[in-house]
XYZ file of C-alpha atoms in Angstrom:
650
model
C 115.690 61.550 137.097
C 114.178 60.417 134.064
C 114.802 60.970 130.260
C 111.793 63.730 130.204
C 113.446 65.865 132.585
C 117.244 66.311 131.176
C 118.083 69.836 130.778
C 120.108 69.029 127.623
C 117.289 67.682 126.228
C 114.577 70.727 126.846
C 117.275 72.837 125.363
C 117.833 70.035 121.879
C 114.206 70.272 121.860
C 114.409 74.297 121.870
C 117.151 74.346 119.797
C 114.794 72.378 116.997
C 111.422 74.196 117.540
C 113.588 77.470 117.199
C 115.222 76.405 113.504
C 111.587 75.592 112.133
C 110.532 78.571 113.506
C 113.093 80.812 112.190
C 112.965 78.939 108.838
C 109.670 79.782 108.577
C 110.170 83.170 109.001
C 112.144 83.201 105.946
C 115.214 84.022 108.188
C 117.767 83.549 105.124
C 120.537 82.149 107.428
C 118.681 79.158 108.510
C 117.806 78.061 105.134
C 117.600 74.417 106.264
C 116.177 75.104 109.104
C 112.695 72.429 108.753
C 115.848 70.315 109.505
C 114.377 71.049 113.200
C 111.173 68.673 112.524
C 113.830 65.607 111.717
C 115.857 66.250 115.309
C 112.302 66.692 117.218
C 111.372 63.173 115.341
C 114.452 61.146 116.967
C 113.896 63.002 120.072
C 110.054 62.062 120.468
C 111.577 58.619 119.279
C 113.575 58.332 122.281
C 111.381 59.480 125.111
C 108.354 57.765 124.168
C 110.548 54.593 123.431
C 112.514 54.984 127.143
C 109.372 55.601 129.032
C 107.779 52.777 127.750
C 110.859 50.308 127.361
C 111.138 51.563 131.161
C 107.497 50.706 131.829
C 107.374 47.282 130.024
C 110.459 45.981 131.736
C 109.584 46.867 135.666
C 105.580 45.380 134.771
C 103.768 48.301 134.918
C 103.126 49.285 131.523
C 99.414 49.914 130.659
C 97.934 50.835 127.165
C 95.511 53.233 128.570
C 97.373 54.776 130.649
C 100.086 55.606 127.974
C 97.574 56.711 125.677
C 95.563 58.948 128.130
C 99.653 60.446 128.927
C 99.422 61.167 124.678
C 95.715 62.534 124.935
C 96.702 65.052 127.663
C 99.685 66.306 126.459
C 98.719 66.986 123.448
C 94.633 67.411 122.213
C 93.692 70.186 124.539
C 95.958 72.727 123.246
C 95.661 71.023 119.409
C 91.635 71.712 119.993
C 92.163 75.298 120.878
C 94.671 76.233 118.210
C 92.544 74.050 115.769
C 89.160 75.924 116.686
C 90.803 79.033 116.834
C 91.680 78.745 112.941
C 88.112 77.893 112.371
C 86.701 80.408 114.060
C 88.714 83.065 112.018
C 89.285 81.456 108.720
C 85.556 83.312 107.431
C 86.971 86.795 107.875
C 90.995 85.943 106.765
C 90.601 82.778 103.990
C 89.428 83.265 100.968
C 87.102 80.647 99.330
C 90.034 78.051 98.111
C 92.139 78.019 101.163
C 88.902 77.209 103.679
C 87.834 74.659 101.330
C 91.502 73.269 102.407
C 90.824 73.685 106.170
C 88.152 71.248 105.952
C 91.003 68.839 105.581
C 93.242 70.188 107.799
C 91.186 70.725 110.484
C 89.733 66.269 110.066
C 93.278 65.736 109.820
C 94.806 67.767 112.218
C 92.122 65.718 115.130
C 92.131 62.299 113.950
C 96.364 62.099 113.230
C 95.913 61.597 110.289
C 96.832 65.235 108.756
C 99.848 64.169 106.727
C 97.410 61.901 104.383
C 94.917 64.608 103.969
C 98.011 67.159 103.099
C 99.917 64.619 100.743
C 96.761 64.946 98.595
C 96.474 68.685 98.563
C 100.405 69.440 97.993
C 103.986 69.237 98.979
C 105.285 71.131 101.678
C 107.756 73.016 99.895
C 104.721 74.449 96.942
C 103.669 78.142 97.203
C 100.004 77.160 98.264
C 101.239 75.289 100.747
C 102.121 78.922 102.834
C 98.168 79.412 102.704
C 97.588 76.407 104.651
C 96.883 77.252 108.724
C 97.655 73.581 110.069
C 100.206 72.606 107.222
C 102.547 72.175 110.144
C 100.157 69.318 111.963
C 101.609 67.035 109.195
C 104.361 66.086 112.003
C 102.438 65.281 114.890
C 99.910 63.142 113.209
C 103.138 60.660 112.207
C 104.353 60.929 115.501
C 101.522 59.807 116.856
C 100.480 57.276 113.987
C 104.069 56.073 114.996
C 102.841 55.376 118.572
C 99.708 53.670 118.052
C 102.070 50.845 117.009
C 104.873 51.645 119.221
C 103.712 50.226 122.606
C 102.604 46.701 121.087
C 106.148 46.242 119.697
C 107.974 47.222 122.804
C 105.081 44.508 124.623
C 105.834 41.780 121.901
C 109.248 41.939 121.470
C 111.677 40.190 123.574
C 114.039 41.944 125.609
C 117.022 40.448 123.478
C 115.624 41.556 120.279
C 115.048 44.880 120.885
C 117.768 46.282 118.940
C 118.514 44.109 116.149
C 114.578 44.350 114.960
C 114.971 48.088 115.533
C 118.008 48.759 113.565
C 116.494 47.039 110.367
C 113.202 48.895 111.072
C 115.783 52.329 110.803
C 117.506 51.018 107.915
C 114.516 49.571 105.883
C 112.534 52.858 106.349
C 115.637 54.498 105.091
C 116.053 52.282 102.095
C 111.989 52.905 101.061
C 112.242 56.942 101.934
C 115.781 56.921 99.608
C 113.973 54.953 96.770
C 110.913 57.529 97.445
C 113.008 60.471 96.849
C 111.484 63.409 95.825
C 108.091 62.592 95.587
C 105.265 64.003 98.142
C 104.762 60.693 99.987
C 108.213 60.197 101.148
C 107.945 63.657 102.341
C 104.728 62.833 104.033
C 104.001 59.362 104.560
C 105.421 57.086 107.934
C 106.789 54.116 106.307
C 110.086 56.848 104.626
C 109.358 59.064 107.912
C 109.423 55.898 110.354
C 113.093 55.944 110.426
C 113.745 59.022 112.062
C 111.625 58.160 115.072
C 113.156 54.608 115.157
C 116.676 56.217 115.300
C 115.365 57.446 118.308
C 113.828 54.469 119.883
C 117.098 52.622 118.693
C 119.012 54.744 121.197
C 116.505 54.437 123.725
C 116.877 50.430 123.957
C 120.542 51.039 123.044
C 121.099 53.253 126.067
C 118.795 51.101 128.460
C 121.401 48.017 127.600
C 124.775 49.958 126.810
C 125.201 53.506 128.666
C 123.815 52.588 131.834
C 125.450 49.325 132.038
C 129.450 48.976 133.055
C 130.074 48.522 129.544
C 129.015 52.124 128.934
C 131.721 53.742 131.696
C 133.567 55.018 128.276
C 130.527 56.849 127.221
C 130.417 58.931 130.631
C 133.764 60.255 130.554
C 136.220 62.329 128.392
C 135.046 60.410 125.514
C 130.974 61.466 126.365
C 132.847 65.298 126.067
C 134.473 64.788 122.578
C 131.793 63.112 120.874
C 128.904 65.879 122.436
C 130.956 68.285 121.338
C 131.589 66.919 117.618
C 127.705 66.190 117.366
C 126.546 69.824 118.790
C 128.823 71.339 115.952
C 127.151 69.317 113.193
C 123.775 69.825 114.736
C 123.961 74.051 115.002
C 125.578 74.188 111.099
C 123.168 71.464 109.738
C 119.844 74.155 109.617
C 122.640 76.239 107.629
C 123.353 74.189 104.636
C 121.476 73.098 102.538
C 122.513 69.416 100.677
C 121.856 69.164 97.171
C 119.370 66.199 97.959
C 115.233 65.497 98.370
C 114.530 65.896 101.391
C 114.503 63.596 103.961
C 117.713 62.366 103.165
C 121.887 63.090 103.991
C 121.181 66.366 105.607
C 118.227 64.383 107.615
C 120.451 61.409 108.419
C 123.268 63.699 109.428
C 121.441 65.756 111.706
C 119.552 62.862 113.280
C 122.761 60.864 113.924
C 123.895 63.969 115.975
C 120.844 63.748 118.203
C 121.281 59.947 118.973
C 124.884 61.403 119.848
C 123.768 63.947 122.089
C 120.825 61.686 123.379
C 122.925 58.991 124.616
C 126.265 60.895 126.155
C 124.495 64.137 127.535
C 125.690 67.812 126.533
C 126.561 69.882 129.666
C 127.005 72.822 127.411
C 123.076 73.038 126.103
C 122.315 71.927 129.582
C 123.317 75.793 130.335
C 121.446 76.913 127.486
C 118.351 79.040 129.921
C 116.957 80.509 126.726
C 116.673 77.376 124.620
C 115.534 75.540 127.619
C 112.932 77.883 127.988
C 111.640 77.211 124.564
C 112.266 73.497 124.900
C 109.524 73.563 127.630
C 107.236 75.225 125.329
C 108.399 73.620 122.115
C 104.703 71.800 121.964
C 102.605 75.333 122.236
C 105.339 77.865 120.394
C 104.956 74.637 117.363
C 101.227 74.654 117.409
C 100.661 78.635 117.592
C 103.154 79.612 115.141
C 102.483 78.202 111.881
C 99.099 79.275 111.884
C 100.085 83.179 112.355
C 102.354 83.009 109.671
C 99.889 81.382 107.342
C 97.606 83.710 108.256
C 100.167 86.400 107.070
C 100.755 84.779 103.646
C 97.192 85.140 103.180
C 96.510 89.016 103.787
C 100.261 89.695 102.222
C 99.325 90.799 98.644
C 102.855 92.582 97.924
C 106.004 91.587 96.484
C 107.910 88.893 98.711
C 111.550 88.841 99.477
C 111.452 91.915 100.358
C 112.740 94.161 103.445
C 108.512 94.994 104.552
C 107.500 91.500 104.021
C 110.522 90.346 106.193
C 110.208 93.279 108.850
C 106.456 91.978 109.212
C 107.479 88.481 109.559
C 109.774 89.824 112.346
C 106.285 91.291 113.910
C 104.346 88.068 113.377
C 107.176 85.631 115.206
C 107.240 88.167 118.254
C 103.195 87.976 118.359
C 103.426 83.686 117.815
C 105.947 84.051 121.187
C 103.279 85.897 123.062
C 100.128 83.981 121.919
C 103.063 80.560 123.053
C 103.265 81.876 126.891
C 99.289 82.001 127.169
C 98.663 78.793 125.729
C 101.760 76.927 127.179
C 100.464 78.347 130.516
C 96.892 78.273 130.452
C 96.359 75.363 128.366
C 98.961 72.746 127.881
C 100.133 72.919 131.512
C 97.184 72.564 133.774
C 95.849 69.827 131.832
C 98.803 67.974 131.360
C 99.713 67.327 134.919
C 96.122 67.456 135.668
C 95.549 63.893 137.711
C 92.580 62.587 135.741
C 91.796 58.814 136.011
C 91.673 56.560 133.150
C 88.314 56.151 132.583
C 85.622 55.561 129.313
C 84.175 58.868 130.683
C 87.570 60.567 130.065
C 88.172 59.287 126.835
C 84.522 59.494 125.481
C 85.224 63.536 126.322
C 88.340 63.932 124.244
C 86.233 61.338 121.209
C 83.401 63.829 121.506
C 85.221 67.454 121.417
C 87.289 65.587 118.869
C 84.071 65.427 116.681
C 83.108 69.244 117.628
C 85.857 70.060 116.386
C 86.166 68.479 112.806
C 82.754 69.290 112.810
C 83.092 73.143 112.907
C 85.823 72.735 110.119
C 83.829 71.197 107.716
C 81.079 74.203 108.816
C 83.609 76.634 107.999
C 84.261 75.377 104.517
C 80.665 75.845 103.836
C 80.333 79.241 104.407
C 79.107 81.188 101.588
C 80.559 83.487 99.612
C 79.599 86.392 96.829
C 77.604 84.946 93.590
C 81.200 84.491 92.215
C 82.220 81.128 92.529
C 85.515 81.523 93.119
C 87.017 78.682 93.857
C 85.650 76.983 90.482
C 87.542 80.591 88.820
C 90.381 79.531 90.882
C 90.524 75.597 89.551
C 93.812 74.240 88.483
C 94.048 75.735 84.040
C 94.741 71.736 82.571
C 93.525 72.684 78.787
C 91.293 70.398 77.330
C 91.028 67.810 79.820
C 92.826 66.301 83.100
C 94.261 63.462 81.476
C 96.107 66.140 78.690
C 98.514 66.405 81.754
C 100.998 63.724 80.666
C 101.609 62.020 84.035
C 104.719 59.898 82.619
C 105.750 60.196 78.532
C 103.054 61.810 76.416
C 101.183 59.763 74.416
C 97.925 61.175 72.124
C 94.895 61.018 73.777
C 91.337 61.366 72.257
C 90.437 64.005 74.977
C 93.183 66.137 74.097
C 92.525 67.492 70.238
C 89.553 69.241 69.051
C 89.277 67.653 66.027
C 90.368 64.261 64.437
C 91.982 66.579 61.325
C 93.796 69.385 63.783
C 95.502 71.728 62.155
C 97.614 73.336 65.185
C 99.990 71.532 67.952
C 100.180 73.260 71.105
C 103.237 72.015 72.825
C 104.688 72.900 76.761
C 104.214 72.867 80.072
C 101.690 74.393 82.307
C 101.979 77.378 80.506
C 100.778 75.948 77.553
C 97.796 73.989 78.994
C 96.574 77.422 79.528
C 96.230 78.421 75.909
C 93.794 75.433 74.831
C 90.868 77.410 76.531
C 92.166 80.836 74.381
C 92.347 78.375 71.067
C 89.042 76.896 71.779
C 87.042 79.686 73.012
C 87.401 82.568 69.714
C 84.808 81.405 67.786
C 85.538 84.364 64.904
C 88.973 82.458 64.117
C 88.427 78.187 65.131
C 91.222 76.648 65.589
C 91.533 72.721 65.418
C 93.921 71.786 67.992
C 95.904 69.213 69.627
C 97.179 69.364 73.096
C 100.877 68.052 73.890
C 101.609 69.348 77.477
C 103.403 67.935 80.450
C 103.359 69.975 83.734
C 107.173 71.634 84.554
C 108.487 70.094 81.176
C 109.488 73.218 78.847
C 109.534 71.834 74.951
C 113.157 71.972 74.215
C 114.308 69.022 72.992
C 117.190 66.957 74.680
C 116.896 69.391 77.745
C 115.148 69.501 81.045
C 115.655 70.704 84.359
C 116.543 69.047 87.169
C 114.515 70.827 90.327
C 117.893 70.747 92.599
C 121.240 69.673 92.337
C 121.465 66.121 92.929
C 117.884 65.589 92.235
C 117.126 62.137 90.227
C 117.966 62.097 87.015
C 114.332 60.503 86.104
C 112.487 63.785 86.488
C 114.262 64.943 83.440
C 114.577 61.676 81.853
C 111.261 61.327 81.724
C 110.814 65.452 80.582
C 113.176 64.632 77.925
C 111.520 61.228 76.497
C 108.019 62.893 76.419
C 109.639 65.869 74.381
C 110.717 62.874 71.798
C 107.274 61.346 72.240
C 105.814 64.690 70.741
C 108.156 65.294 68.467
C 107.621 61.713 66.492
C 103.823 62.281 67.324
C 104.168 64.851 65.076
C 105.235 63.051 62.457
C 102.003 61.162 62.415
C 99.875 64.160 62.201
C 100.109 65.417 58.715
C 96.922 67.909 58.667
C 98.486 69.916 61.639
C 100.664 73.241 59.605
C 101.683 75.286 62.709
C 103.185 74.166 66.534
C 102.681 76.427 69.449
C 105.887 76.512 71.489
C 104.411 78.045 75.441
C 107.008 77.948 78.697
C 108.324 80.201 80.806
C 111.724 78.637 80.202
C 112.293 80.254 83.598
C 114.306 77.331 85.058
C 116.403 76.517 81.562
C 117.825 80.088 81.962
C 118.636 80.936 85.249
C 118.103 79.705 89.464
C 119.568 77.033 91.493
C 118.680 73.730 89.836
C 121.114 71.806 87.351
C 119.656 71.471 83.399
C 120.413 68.076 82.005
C 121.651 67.786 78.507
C 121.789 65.343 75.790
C 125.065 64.981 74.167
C 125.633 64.433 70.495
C 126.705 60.359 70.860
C 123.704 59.740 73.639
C 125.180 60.669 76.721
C 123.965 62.920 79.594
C 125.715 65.677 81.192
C 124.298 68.408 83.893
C 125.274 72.182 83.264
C 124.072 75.178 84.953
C 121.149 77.208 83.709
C 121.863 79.779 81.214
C 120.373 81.465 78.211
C 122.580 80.023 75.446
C 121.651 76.507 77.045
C 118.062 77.365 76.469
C 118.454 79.120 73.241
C 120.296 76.330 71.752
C 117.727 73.664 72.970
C 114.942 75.981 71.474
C 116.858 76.127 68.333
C 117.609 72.133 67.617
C 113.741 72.291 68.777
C 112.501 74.499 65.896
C 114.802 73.548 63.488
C 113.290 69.740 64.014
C 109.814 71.093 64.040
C 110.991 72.929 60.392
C 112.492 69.547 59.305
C 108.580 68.214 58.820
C 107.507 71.189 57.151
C 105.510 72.803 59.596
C 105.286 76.770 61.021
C 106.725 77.631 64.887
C 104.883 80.183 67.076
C 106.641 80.901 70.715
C 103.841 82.429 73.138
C 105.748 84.622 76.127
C 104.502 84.605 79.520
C 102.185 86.339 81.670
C 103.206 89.660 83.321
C 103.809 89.057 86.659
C 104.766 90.347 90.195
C 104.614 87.197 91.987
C 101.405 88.390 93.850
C 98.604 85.897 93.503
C 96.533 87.577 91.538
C 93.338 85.540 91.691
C 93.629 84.974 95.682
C 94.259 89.320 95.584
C 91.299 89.648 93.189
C 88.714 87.361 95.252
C 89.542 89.433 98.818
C 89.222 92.522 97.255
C 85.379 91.212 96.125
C 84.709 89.736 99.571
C 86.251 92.541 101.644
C 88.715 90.621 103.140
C 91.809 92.508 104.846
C 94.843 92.690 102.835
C 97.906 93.995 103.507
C 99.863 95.613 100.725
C 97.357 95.306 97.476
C 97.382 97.584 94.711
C 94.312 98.461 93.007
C 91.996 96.199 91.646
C 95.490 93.924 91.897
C 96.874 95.248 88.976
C 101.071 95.171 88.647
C 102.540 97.936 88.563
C 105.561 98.571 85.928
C 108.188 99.083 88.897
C 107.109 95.263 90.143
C 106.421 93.834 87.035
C 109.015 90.758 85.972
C 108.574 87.548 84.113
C 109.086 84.822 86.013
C 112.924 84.902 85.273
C 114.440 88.224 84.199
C 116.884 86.192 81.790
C 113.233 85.072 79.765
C 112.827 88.288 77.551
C 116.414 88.587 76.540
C 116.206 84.044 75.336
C 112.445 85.270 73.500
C 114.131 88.646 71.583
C 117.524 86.141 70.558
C 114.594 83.661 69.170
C 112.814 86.296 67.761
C 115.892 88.049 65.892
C 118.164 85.159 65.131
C 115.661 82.333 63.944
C 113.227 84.113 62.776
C 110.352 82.739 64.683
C 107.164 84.888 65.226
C 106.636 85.396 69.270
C 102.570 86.347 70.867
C 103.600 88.705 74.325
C 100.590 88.745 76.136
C 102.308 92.308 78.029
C 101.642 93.969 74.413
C 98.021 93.806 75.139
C 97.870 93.727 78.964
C 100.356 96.292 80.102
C 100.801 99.976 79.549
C 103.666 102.512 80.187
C 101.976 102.586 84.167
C 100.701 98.715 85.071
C 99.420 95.710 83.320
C 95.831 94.841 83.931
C 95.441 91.652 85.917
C 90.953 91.840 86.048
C 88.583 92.718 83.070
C 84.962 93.447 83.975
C 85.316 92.539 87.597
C 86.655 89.001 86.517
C 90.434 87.627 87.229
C 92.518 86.834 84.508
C 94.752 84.497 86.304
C 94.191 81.995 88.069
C 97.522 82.150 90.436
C 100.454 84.329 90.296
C 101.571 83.602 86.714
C 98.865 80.868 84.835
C 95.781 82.181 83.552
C 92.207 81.134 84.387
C 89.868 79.490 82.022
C 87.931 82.471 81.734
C 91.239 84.719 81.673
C 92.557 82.503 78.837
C 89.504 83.091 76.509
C 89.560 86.418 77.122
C 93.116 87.515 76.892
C 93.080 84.985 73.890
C 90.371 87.358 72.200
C 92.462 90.177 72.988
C 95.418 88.844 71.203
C 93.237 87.479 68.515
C 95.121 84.247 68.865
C 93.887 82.120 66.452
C 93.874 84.905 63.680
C 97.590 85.395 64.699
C 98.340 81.611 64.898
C 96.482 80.795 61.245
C 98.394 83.503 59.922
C 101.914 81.959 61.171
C 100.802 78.668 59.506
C 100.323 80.336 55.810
């Protein structure tokens, strides 16, 4: 019986599509459940690698014979799935997330779906929900893994096998560790490699070891003991979370498991008929599923985390099972063990609907839309210019200040950038300005957040250094009289991450979030800013609900269906929050205690019913929380900004 067929593995491979799954139902108990994607890498690893090791060694490995094996198995369900998305994305994707699909869909056909992604975002970002065939990421390094895969196995000598194996696993390791955190090693194969080489590892390992006499200890009571240990770790790893980038511990962990269970068998998942079941149609249920729930995300224009969003969730996984059985039997089966011969006819079909395909992506990225153009209104709010961004430590730029003599610093994060477009645009009060912004870098000086616990310290290193950079920058500007403080503060004052901290003699240590934390960074902040002579202003955040208020605003134009959408997207009072509920009591303890003047853009936006997210049939916001270009100069007006800022600098 070969590898393919083990009934322990069909159920490990169940057992992995159904942790993704849940996880992406938001299921709160399998919070690490995309830990399923690491154990289906090894797994792949160690089929592919055993079928071909298998092939190699008895002489009757061909290349086209293994890659027609690939091509069936997997493009004719991929095609369907991927022109099924196409074909709907007019009449449930707004303008932004089709423009996206283009990508996705090129991607998604030509393996190479995990490049195209790594340039749009990270897995774990909010946009990334909107994204149909976000999940194709996987298979396209799976299979980028075994275009090269075959020709190693052919090259290398029998003997070498798994020596040059093992320092492929822990070289990919090394550069996905020294990647950490970042989009590529999320993405890319050289930090994903290793997981799939674990894989193939124990595929030559078992091949030379547990078949051999010297593997007779691995078949017995000591097979039972070690399965056993390894299925424990294995069910509680998509449970925990480790406070780590991921891939990493929680990855290796879980993937050391599966080698276990590979190589010694488990009787008990063997019995498993239910996660069999959806081992069998782990392929389909992992194509059809993602794309239903993204489709959700789209039309969902409520509150999230909440019991409706998760009861429909609930509706949307039972649906993805149904749509699995039809495409698992109709689709991936017939052609899979369909006996086609290897021929240039065969593979010129699969090139050619291949091309159909990407083709009616990029067609369905073109299709037009109202005279709005709303994915420019929808464009990422940087201020002045891309480049006033800071990608490492701020440094002045020429692009970034309004005039050579500016009179007004604005200082923070995103949430800053957004008020260079309100400074610029109120031509009854000019304001000469100079931008100082880093994305997710609040201005408090000696603090920053760290993302997650354990996360590298340079994130806030560098957060912290660029702070300094400003602060001395100011120095150097002696016409500017006022600085603009703008940030959430959100992640200084409360959630899961750590907040570094500068001690007095130079040292670092990590603390909790917390509103003293944050009010005390604000105040060494201010009272620094003071120390050159010049005026503060904090600016509050936007009123929120966490609704995407732009996406919300554009379907209700186009007619799209939406489920859950109040009218004309405005936030009600009852869901209105700032994006931490901690933020308003840190602004009123600045407000009261130092004295510092603060702009609330709710004073002008909300009344005792909602808070007004459109003016004249025109967004605000750009996203849930940052405002448009167009919002900025207009809710910039309405505060009378620059009257309000020159007035601060008297």
């Amino acid at each position: 019986m070969t590898a393919t067929l083990r009934a322990d593995i069909q159920s490990l491979r169940g057992f992995a599509v159904l942790a993704v799954v849940l996880f992406h139902a938001k299921l709160r108990l399998f919070s690490a459940g995309y830990i399923g994607v690491d154990v289906f890498f090894v797994i792949s690893g160690y089929l592919m690698t055993r079928l071909v090791i298998e092939a190699v060694d008895h002489g009757t490995f061909r290349f086209s014979e293994f890659y027609l094996r690939r091509a069936k198995r997997l493009l004719p369900a991929l095609y369907v799935v991927c022109t099924g998305v196409a074909v709907a994305a007019p009449f449930v994707l707004a303008s932004l997330e089709r423009q996206w699909l283009r990508g996705q869909v090129l991607g998604g056909v030509t393996f190479t779906a995990n490049v195209a992604l790594a340039r749009q975002s990270g897995y774990f970002d909010g946009e990334a929900e909107l994204k149909p065939l976000l999940h194709l990421w996987s298979l396209s390094i799976e299979e980028q893994f075994y275009l090269l895969l075959p020709a190693l196995v052919v090259v290398l000598p029998r003997r070498f096998r798994t020596a040059v194996l093992a320092c492929g696993v822990m070289a990919s390791y090394a550069w996905s560790q020294h990647r950490a955190g970042s989009v590529h090693a999320f993405y890319g194969l050289p930090s994903r490699a290793w997981e799939l080489l674990l894989g193939a590892l124990a595929a030559a390992w078992h091949s030379r070891v547990v078949e051999s006499p010297r593997g007779e200890r691995l078949r017995g009571r000591t097979a039972r003991v070690l399965s056993t240990i390894a299925l424990f770790v294995l069910v509680a790893a998509p449970l925990h979370q480790l406070p780590a980038p991921h891939p990493g511990p929680l990855a290796a962990i879980a993937g050391l498991a599966t080698v276990v269970l590979l190589l010694v068998g488990s009787p008990a998942l063997a019995r498993v008929a239910p996660l069999r079941w959806l081992g069998d149609r782990s392929y389909s249920l992992y194509l059809v599923h993602w794309p239903l729930f993204a489709v959700f995300h789209n039309l969902w224009m409520a509150p999230r985390d909440t019991a409706p969003e998760r009861l429909a969730l609930g509706g949307v996984l039972m649906l993805s099972l149904g749509l699995t059985e039809l495409l698992y039997r109709f689709v991936e089966r017939p052609v899979h063990y369909a006996p086609w011969p290897v021929t240039w006819r065969v593979f010129g079909g699969f090139g050619v609907a291949t091309a159909a395909v990407a083709a009616l992506g990029f067609a369905v990225a073109r299709v037009p839309d109202a005279a709005i153009d709303f994915a420019t209104e929808r464009r990422r709010n940087v201020g002045l210019a891309q480049a006033c961004d800071a990608p490492w430590v701020w440094a002045p730029q020429a692009a970034c200040a309004t005039s050579n003599t500016p009179t007004v610093l604005l200082w923070g994060d995103s949430f800053a950038m957004q008020w260079a477009e309100a400074l610029r645009a109120d031509s009854a009060n000019p304001v000469s300005f100079v931008q100082a912004t880093k994305s997710s870098c609040a201005p408090v000086l000696g603090v920053a957040e760290l993302p997650f616990a354990g996360a590298p310290r340079e994130w806030a290193l560098e957060c912290v250094a660029s702070n300094d950079a400003v602060l001395s920058g100011l120095r150097q500007m002696p016409t500017v009289t006022t600085v603009i403080l703008a940030s959430p503060f959100a992640r200084l004052v409360s959630g899961r991450g750590r907040v570094l901290t500068r001690n007095a003699d130079g040292t670092w240590r990590e603390e909790r979030p917390r509103v003293s934390l944050a009010f005390d960074g604000l105040r060494r902040t201010i009272s620094a800013i003071r120390a050159t002579g010049r005026h503060v202003v904090l600016i509050g955040p936007m009123p929120s609900s966490g609704v995407d208020v732009a996406r919300c605003a554009e379907r209700w134009v186009l007619g799209l269906p939406m489920l859950g959408a109040n009218t004309e997207c405005s936030i009600p009072l009852r869901e209105r929050r700032e994006p931490s509920a901690t933020v308003g009591a840190l602004l009123d303890s600045v407000s009261q205690r130092l004295g510092v003047p603060i702009v609330r853009p709710t004073d002008v936006l909300c009344d005792a019913r909602q808070c007004r997210t459109m003016r004249d049939g025109w967004s605000l916001y750009l996203d849930a929380t940052h405002l448009s270009y167009r919002g900025s100069a207009v809710v910039g007006r309405m505060l009378a900004l620059g009257a309000r800022v020159r007035e601060a600098g008297r």
